[in-house]
């Protein structure tokens, strides 16, 4: 049986995505008291019409500082929350999908350099199960996006 590159892409994508989903389900992260809470608060502010301002519980939108952080990630979170009814689970799935698609994109780039399909699949599997890519999907942080870039 001959295996084509599309089948390798699909298999590597599944090898990358399924363990991340299992980690998201069985080892959820604690959101209170860290950067996740800040990103989610700002994303909720954007959805409530306050922009990057005080919490949606406030009667008026008071500007708050995110420090040196640019609100690009909270804007993206707000967009995903708008599509998924503010579900934290789907935000984490979005992070897992981002990493998995970036591995496929890297493999498509690598395809011109590697002639062996076995080596191609092996590199994809190593990237998919790497300790760098596996655990970060369970957090709502910028690290999964940074890893995928």
Short mmCIF file of C-alpha atoms in Angstrom, two decimals:
data_model
loop_
_atom_site.label_atom_id
_atom_site.label_comp_id
_atom_site.label_asym_id
_atom_site.label_seq_id
_atom_site.Cartn_x
_atom_site.Cartn_y
_atom_site.Cartn_z
CA UNK A 1 0.00 0.00 0.00
CA UNK A 2 1.36 3.35 -1.03
CA UNK A 3 0.97 6.23 1.38
CA UNK A 4 0.77 9.73 -0.04
CA UNK A 5 1.69 13.00 1.65
CA UNK A 6 -1.92 13.92 2.42
CA UNK A 7 -2.29 10.75 4.51
CA UNK A 8 0.93 11.58 6.36
CA UNK A 9 -0.33 15.14 7.03
CA UNK A 10 -3.62 13.79 8.34
CA UNK A 11 -1.96 11.19 10.55
CA UNK A 12 0.55 13.70 11.99
CA UNK A 13 -2.28 16.19 12.57
CA UNK A 14 -4.25 13.58 14.53
CA UNK A 15 -1.15 12.47 16.45
CA UNK A 16 -0.62 16.11 17.35
CA UNK A 17 -4.21 17.04 18.22
CA UNK A 18 -5.55 14.01 20.12
CA UNK A 19 -3.03 14.02 23.01
CA UNK A 20 -3.51 17.76 23.42
CA UNK A 21 -7.28 17.33 23.68
CA UNK A 22 -6.81 14.58 26.27
CA UNK A 23 -4.50 16.84 28.28
CA UNK A 24 -7.03 19.68 28.06
CA UNK A 25 -9.82 17.41 29.31
CA UNK A 26 -8.01 15.51 32.06
CA UNK A 27 -5.56 18.17 33.30
CA UNK A 28 -7.37 21.52 33.22
CA UNK A 29 -5.38 24.56 34.21
CA UNK A 30 -6.17 26.89 37.09
CA UNK A 31 -7.25 30.23 35.65
CA UNK A 32 -7.41 32.42 38.76
CA UNK A 33 -4.41 34.49 39.79
CA UNK A 34 -2.19 34.46 36.71
CA UNK A 35 -1.87 35.89 33.20
CA UNK A 36 -4.76 33.75 31.96
CA UNK A 37 -7.09 35.71 34.20
CA UNK A 38 -5.81 39.02 32.80
CA UNK A 39 -6.19 37.94 29.18
CA UNK A 40 -9.69 36.59 29.80
CA UNK A 41 -10.76 39.73 31.69
CA UNK A 42 -9.61 41.97 28.86
CA UNK A 43 -11.29 39.70 26.28
CA UNK A 44 -14.55 39.88 28.24
CA UNK A 45 -14.16 43.66 28.41
CA UNK A 46 -13.83 43.80 24.64
CA UNK A 47 -16.95 41.66 24.21
CA UNK A 48 -18.93 43.81 26.64
CA UNK A 49 -18.05 47.00 24.76
CA UNK A 50 -15.54 48.39 27.25
CA UNK A 51 -12.52 47.80 25.04
CA UNK A 52 -9.35 47.41 27.08
CA UNK A 53 -10.89 48.91 30.18
CA UNK A 54 -12.29 48.05 33.59
CA UNK A 55 -14.17 44.84 34.21
CA UNK A 56 -17.61 44.22 32.73
CA UNK A 57 -18.98 44.15 36.30
CA UNK A 58 -18.27 47.86 36.66
CA UNK A 59 -21.03 50.31 35.82
CA UNK A 60 -18.62 52.43 33.82
CA UNK A 61 -15.64 51.47 31.75
CA UNK A 62 -12.56 52.60 33.66
CA UNK A 63 -9.24 52.28 31.83
CA UNK A 64 -6.90 49.70 33.31
CA UNK A 65 -3.33 48.99 32.42
CA UNK A 66 -2.14 45.71 30.97
CA UNK A 67 1.41 46.87 31.60
CA UNK A 68 3.75 46.30 28.67
CA UNK A 69 1.39 43.77 27.08
CA UNK A 70 -0.26 44.61 23.78
CA UNK A 71 -3.96 43.60 23.58
CA UNK A 72 -3.57 41.52 20.40
CA UNK A 73 -4.03 38.17 22.14
CA UNK A 74 -7.11 39.31 24.11
CA UNK A 75 -8.62 40.60 20.85
CA UNK A 76 -8.13 37.17 19.30
CA UNK A 77 -9.57 35.53 22.45
CA UNK A 78 -12.58 37.84 22.26
CA UNK A 79 -13.19 36.79 18.66
CA UNK A 80 -13.02 33.07 19.56
CA UNK A 81 -15.22 33.68 22.61
CA UNK A 82 -17.73 35.45 20.39
CA UNK A 83 -17.90 32.41 18.10
CA UNK A 84 -17.98 29.81 20.89
CA UNK A 85 -20.22 31.43 23.51
CA UNK A 86 -17.32 32.34 25.86
CA UNK A 87 -16.22 28.73 26.40
CA UNK A 88 -12.78 28.27 27.98
CA UNK A 89 -12.65 24.73 26.60
CA UNK A 90 -12.89 25.99 23.02
CA UNK A 91 -10.21 28.60 23.69
CA UNK A 92 -7.88 25.79 24.70
CA UNK A 93 -8.93 23.73 21.66
CA UNK A 94 -8.14 26.78 19.52
CA UNK A 95 -4.62 26.81 21.00
CA UNK A 96 -4.24 23.07 20.27
CA UNK A 97 -5.46 23.54 16.70
CA UNK A 98 -3.05 26.42 16.18
CA UNK A 99 -0.09 24.30 17.23
CA UNK A 100 -1.25 21.30 15.19
CA UNK A 101 -1.79 23.35 12.03
CA UNK A 102 1.60 25.00 12.45
CA UNK A 103 3.25 21.56 12.57
CA UNK A 104 1.52 20.66 9.29
CA UNK A 105 2.61 23.97 7.77
CA UNK A 106 6.19 23.28 8.84
CA UNK A 107 6.01 19.81 7.28
CA UNK A 108 4.70 21.27 4.02
CA UNK A 109 7.72 23.56 3.99
CA UNK A 110 10.05 20.67 4.85
CA UNK A 111 8.62 18.49 2.06
CA UNK A 112 10.93 20.02 -0.54
CA UNK A 113 14.02 19.05 1.49
CA UNK A 114 13.17 15.47 2.49
CA UNK A 115 12.61 12.67 -0.01
CA UNK A 116 11.92 9.87 2.48
CA UNK A 117 8.28 9.62 3.58
CA UNK A 118 9.32 7.62 6.63
CA UNK A 119 11.72 10.37 7.76
CA UNK A 120 9.04 12.95 6.97
CA UNK A 121 6.51 11.10 9.16
CA UNK A 122 9.10 10.61 11.93
CA UNK A 123 9.90 14.32 12.08
CA UNK A 124 6.19 15.14 12.16
CA UNK A 125 5.58 12.68 14.99
CA UNK A 126 8.51 14.02 17.02
CA UNK A 127 7.22 17.57 16.62
CA UNK A 128 3.68 16.46 17.50
CA UNK A 129 4.67 14.72 20.71
CA UNK A 130 7.36 17.15 21.75
CA UNK A 131 7.26 18.34 25.37
CA UNK A 132 7.40 21.87 24.01
CA UNK A 133 4.11 21.54 22.13
CA UNK A 134 2.10 19.15 24.33
CA UNK A 135 1.45 20.89 27.67
CA UNK A 136 0.93 24.48 26.54
CA UNK A 137 -2.43 23.81 24.94
CA UNK A 138 -4.14 23.54 28.30
CA UNK A 139 -3.33 27.16 29.17
CA UNK A 140 -5.00 30.28 27.81
CA UNK A 141 -1.71 32.09 27.31
CA UNK A 142 0.30 33.50 24.42
CA UNK A 143 2.83 30.64 24.54
CA UNK A 144 0.87 28.27 22.22
CA UNK A 145 0.71 31.03 19.62
CA UNK A 146 4.43 31.77 20.11
CA UNK A 147 5.29 28.09 19.71
CA UNK A 148 3.30 27.88 16.50
CA UNK A 149 5.06 30.88 14.99
#
